[in-house]
Coordinates of C-alpha atoms and ligand atoms in Angstrom, one line a residue:
M1 CA -44.9 -41.5 12.6
S2 CA -42.2 -41.2 10.0
G3 CA -43.1 -38.6 7.4
M4 CA -46.0 -37.3 9.4
A5 CA -45.6 -33.8 10.8
T6 CA -46.5 -33.8 14.5
V7 CA -48.2 -30.9 16.4
L8 CA -44.7 -30.1 17.8
D9 CA -43.2 -29.9 14.3
E10 CA -46.0 -27.4 13.3
I11 CA -45.5 -25.3 16.4
L12 CA -41.7 -25.2 15.8
L13 CA -42.2 -24.0 12.2
G14 CA -44.3 -21.1 13.4
V15 CA -41.8 -20.4 16.2
R16 CA -38.9 -20.2 13.7
E17 CA -40.8 -17.9 11.4
D18 CA -41.7 -15.5 14.3
L19 CA -38.1 -15.7 15.5
E20 CA -36.8 -14.6 12.1
R21 CA -39.1 -11.6 12.1
R22 CA -37.9 -10.5 15.6
E23 CA -34.3 -11.2 14.7
S24 CA -34.5 -8.8 11.7
A25 CA -36.4 -6.2 13.8
V26 CA -34.1 -6.3 16.8
P27 CA -30.5 -7.4 16.1
L28 CA -28.8 -9.8 18.6
K29 CA -26.4 -7.1 19.8
D30 CA -29.4 -4.9 20.9
V31 CA -31.0 -7.8 22.8
Q32 CA -27.6 -8.4 24.5
R33 CA -27.2 -4.8 25.5
R34 CA -30.7 -4.9 27.1
A35 CA -29.9 -8.2 28.8
R36 CA -26.9 -6.7 30.4
S37 CA -28.8 -3.7 31.7
V38 CA -31.6 -5.5 33.6
P39 CA -31.3 -6.6 37.2
A40 CA -29.5 -9.9 37.9
A41 CA -31.6 -13.1 37.6
L42 CA -33.0 -14.6 40.8
D43 CA -32.1 -18.2 41.9
P44 CA -35.2 -20.4 42.2
L45 CA -33.4 -23.5 43.4
L46 CA -33.2 -22.5 47.1
A47 CA -37.0 -22.2 47.2
F48 CA -37.5 -25.4 45.2
R49 CA -35.3 -27.3 47.7
G50 CA -37.2 -26.1 50.7
D51 CA -39.6 -28.3 52.8
G52 CA -42.9 -29.1 51.1
I53 CA -44.0 -29.0 47.5
S54 CA -43.1 -25.9 45.5
I55 CA -45.6 -24.6 42.9
I56 CA -44.8 -23.0 39.6
A57 CA -48.0 -21.2 38.5
E58 CA -48.4 -20.6 34.8
V59 CA -49.9 -17.7 32.9
K60 CA -51.6 -19.5 30.0
R61 CA -54.4 -18.1 27.8
R62 CA -54.9 -21.0 25.4
S63 CA -53.3 -24.3 24.4
P64 CA -53.2 -26.4 21.2
S65 CA -55.0 -29.2 22.9
K66 CA -57.8 -27.3 24.7
G67 CA -58.2 -24.0 22.7
P68 CA -59.0 -20.9 24.7
L69 CA -58.6 -21.4 28.5
A70 CA -59.0 -18.0 30.0
D71 CA -59.0 -14.3 28.9
I72 CA -56.4 -13.0 31.4
P73 CA -56.9 -9.3 30.6
D74 CA -54.1 -8.3 32.9
P75 CA -51.3 -10.9 33.5
A76 CA -49.9 -8.7 36.3
V77 CA -53.1 -9.2 38.4
L78 CA -53.0 -13.0 37.9
A79 CA -49.3 -13.0 38.8
R80 CA -49.8 -11.1 42.0
A81 CA -52.5 -13.5 43.0
Y82 CA -50.2 -16.4 42.3
A83 CA -47.4 -14.8 44.4
A84 CA -49.9 -14.0 47.2
G85 CA -51.0 -17.7 47.3
G86 CA -47.4 -18.8 47.8
A87 CA -46.2 -19.8 44.3
S88 CA -42.4 -20.2 44.3
A89 CA -42.1 -19.1 40.7
I90 CA -44.4 -18.0 37.8
S91 CA -44.3 -19.4 34.3
V92 CA -45.3 -17.2 31.4
L93 CA -46.1 -18.6 28.0
T94 CA -44.5 -16.3 25.4
E95 CA -45.4 -18.4 22.2
E96 CA -47.9 -16.4 20.2
R97 CA -49.6 -18.6 17.6
R98 CA -50.8 -21.6 19.6
F99 CA -50.7 -20.2 23.2
S100 CA -51.6 -16.5 22.6
G101 CA -48.6 -15.5 24.8
S102 CA -46.1 -12.7 24.2
L103 CA -43.0 -11.1 25.5
A104 CA -45.2 -8.3 26.7
D105 CA -46.9 -10.7 29.1
L106 CA -43.4 -11.7 30.4
D107 CA -42.6 -7.9 30.9
A108 CA -45.9 -7.4 32.7
V109 CA -45.4 -10.3 35.1
R110 CA -41.7 -9.4 35.7
A111 CA -42.7 -5.9 36.7
A112 CA -45.5 -7.2 39.0
V113 CA -43.7 -9.8 41.2
D114 CA -40.4 -10.3 42.9
I115 CA -40.4 -14.1 42.7
P116 CA -38.6 -16.0 39.9
V117 CA -40.2 -15.9 36.5
L118 CA -39.9 -18.6 33.8
R119 CA -40.0 -17.9 30.1
K120 CA -42.0 -20.8 28.7
D121 CA -41.5 -21.1 25.0
F122 CA -40.1 -23.4 22.3
I123 CA -36.5 -22.3 22.7
V124 CA -34.2 -23.5 19.9
T125 CA -31.6 -20.7 19.5
P126 CA -29.3 -18.6 21.6
Y127 CA -31.2 -15.5 20.5
Q128 CA -34.2 -16.7 22.4
V129 CA -32.2 -17.2 25.6
W130 CA -30.8 -13.7 25.3
E131 CA -34.3 -12.4 24.8
A132 CA -35.5 -14.2 27.9
R133 CA -32.9 -12.4 30.0
A134 CA -33.5 -9.1 28.3
H135 CA -37.1 -9.4 29.4
G136 CA -36.2 -10.2 33.0
A137 CA -36.6 -14.0 33.0
D138 CA -34.9 -15.9 35.8
L139 CA -35.6 -19.4 34.2
V140 CA -35.9 -20.6 30.7
L141 CA -37.6 -23.8 29.4
L142 CA -35.4 -26.0 27.3
M143 CA -37.3 -29.0 25.7
V144 CA -35.0 -31.9 25.0
V145 CA -37.3 -33.3 22.3
S146 CA -36.7 -30.2 20.1
L147 CA -32.9 -30.0 20.5
E148 CA -29.9 -31.9 19.3
Q149 CA -27.6 -32.9 22.2
A150 CA -25.0 -30.3 21.2
E151 CA -27.7 -27.6 21.1
L152 CA -29.0 -28.6 24.5
V153 CA -25.6 -28.4 26.0
E154 CA -24.9 -25.0 24.4
L155 CA -28.3 -23.5 25.5
I156 CA -27.9 -24.8 29.1
K157 CA -24.5 -23.3 29.2
L158 CA -25.6 -19.9 27.8
S159 CA -28.6 -19.8 30.2
E160 CA -26.3 -20.4 33.2
E161 CA -23.7 -17.9 32.0
L162 CA -26.5 -15.3 31.9
G163 CA -27.4 -16.2 35.5
M164 CA -30.6 -18.0 34.6
T165 CA -31.7 -21.5 35.6
P166 CA -32.7 -23.8 32.7
L167 CA -35.7 -26.0 33.3
V168 CA -34.9 -29.0 31.1
E169 CA -38.1 -30.7 30.0
C170 CA -38.3 -34.5 29.2
H171 CA -41.1 -36.9 28.4
T172 CA -39.2 -40.2 27.8
E173 CA -36.4 -42.1 29.6
E174 CA -34.0 -41.4 26.7
E175 CA -34.7 -37.7 27.1
V176 CA -34.0 -37.9 30.9
R177 CA -30.7 -39.6 30.2
R178 CA -29.8 -36.8 27.7
A179 CA -30.8 -34.1 30.2
V180 CA -28.7 -35.7 32.9
A181 CA -25.7 -36.1 30.5
A182 CA -26.1 -32.3 29.7
D183 CA -25.8 -31.6 33.5
A184 CA -29.4 -30.4 34.0
R185 CA -29.9 -29.4 37.6
L186 CA -33.7 -28.7 37.3
L187 CA -35.4 -31.4 35.3
G188 CA -39.0 -31.2 34.2
I189 CA -41.1 -34.3 33.4
N190 CA -44.0 -33.4 31.2
A191 CA -47.1 -35.7 31.4
R192 CA -48.1 -34.3 28.0
D193 CA -46.6 -35.9 24.9
L194 CA -46.1 -32.8 22.7
T195 CA -46.1 -34.9 19.6
T196 CA -49.7 -36.2 20.3
L197 CA -50.9 -33.9 23.1
E198 CA -52.0 -36.9 25.2
V199 CA -51.6 -36.5 29.0
D200 CA -50.4 -39.5 31.0
R201 CA -49.9 -38.8 34.7
S202 CA -48.0 -42.1 35.2
V203 CA -45.0 -40.7 33.2
F204 CA -43.7 -38.9 36.3
P205 CA -43.5 -41.9 38.6
R206 CA -42.0 -44.0 35.7
L207 CA -39.2 -41.6 34.9
A208 CA -38.4 -40.1 38.4
P209 CA -36.3 -43.1 39.4
V210 CA -34.0 -42.4 36.4
V211 CA -33.2 -38.9 37.8
P212 CA -30.0 -38.9 40.0
P213 CA -30.3 -37.6 43.6
G214 CA -29.6 -33.9 43.8
V215 CA -31.3 -33.0 40.6
I216 CA -34.6 -31.2 41.3
T217 CA -37.7 -32.6 39.6
V218 CA -40.6 -30.7 38.3
A219 CA -43.9 -32.6 37.5
E220 CA -45.5 -30.7 34.6
S221 CA -49.0 -30.8 33.2
G222 CA -52.3 -32.5 34.0
V223 CA -52.8 -31.2 37.5
R224 CA -56.6 -30.9 38.1
G225 CA -56.6 -30.2 41.8
P226 CA -54.9 -30.8 45.2
E227 CA -55.2 -34.6 44.9
D228 CA -53.0 -34.5 41.8
V229 CA -50.5 -32.3 43.5
A230 CA -50.4 -34.8 46.4
Y231 CA -49.9 -37.7 43.9
Y232 CA -46.9 -36.0 42.3
R233 CA -45.5 -35.2 45.7
Q234 CA -45.8 -38.8 46.9
T235 CA -44.1 -40.0 43.8
G236 CA -41.1 -37.7 44.4
A237 CA -41.7 -34.4 42.8
D238 CA -40.0 -31.4 44.4
V239 CA -42.0 -28.9 42.3
V240 CA -45.3 -29.0 40.4
L241 CA -46.1 -26.8 37.4
V242 CA -49.7 -25.9 37.0
G243 CA -51.4 -24.0 34.2
E244 CA -55.0 -24.7 33.1
A245 CA -56.4 -25.5 36.6
L246 CA -55.2 -22.2 37.9
V247 CA -56.1 -19.9 35.0
R248 CA -59.7 -21.4 35.1
D249 CA -60.0 -21.0 38.9
G250 CA -61.9 -17.8 40.0
D251 CA -59.7 -17.6 43.1
P252 CA -56.2 -18.6 42.0
R253 CA -54.7 -17.3 45.2
S254 CA -56.6 -19.8 47.4
A255 CA -56.2 -22.5 44.8
I256 CA -52.4 -22.3 45.2
A257 CA -52.7 -22.3 48.9
D258 CA -54.9 -25.4 48.7
F259 CA -52.3 -27.1 46.4
R260 CA -49.5 -26.4 48.9
A261 CA -51.6 -27.6 51.8
A262 CA -52.5 -30.9 50.0
S263 CA -49.0 -32.3 50.1
Ligands
IGP1 O1 -52.1 -26.6 31.8 P1 -51.4 -27.7 32.5 O2 -52.0 -29.1 32.1 O3 -51.4 -27.5 34.0 O4 -49.9 -27.7 32.0 C1 -49.0 -26.7 32.3 C2 -47.6 -26.9 31.6 O5 -47.1 -28.1 32.1 C3 -47.8 -26.9 30.1 O6 -48.3 -25.6 29.7 C4 -46.5 -27.2 29.4 C5 -45.5 -28.1 29.7 N1 -44.5 -28.1 28.8 C6 -44.8 -27.2 27.9 C7 -44.1 -26.8 26.7 C8 -44.6 -25.9 25.9 C9 -45.8 -25.3 26.2 C10 -46.6 -25.6 27.3 C11 -46.1 -26.6 28.1

């Protein structure tokens, strides 16, 4: 793969360009002022530790692997259906170019529900963590694959200082070790390899034994229905993060209820 730009490399180039544009439009100090004026972040860990599987339901319009998934004219309506179905938290894609997400979607979901909300993006700088808080996020995604260890440690620390819970995403055993070394308390294991976009559901059961007890695990990607939720639960997941299957379902509220009943 040396010399070959992966999908992830291309996404990150676009993310950095968009970030530069926002940073010159809205200086960090303005984002920080707004972050300090919004209500305190909610703690999702209590719900995630409860009996039974917890579901993080995602607002996702499109993806690089599948193209358009759903129109989602009003993310607030979808978010309310997720919450009514019993989701423990809602993930909102804010990456614009490949996922057609936005910070406006995050604002709409934040205003619509009172359960924790995750900013799902390719976060590589402190500015984006401040932005997440300024837009009311309670959790932020940090992907180990796109960060140096020192950056990972710094961004975890900043997220926690702002009262948020970082979801530290891994896809390999080496990444799990780095997440644990950086003191991640909520560790995501993504079935999708973001360099190739391939989904492999056996990644979760392979990596889960490397995660120390006490660290909460989130199985991410590739859930098609209740049987996949049950599979992740049986292999040790505390939480399952579901996007495509929910945004494509005509009745997301009962779909979530079915996912929770399956485990
Ligand atoms: O739509 P799915 O297969 O249910 O996957 C959801 C979620 O795991 C996926 O959107 C995701 C996991 N990690 C990411 C990092 C960036 C963007 C997206 C993601």
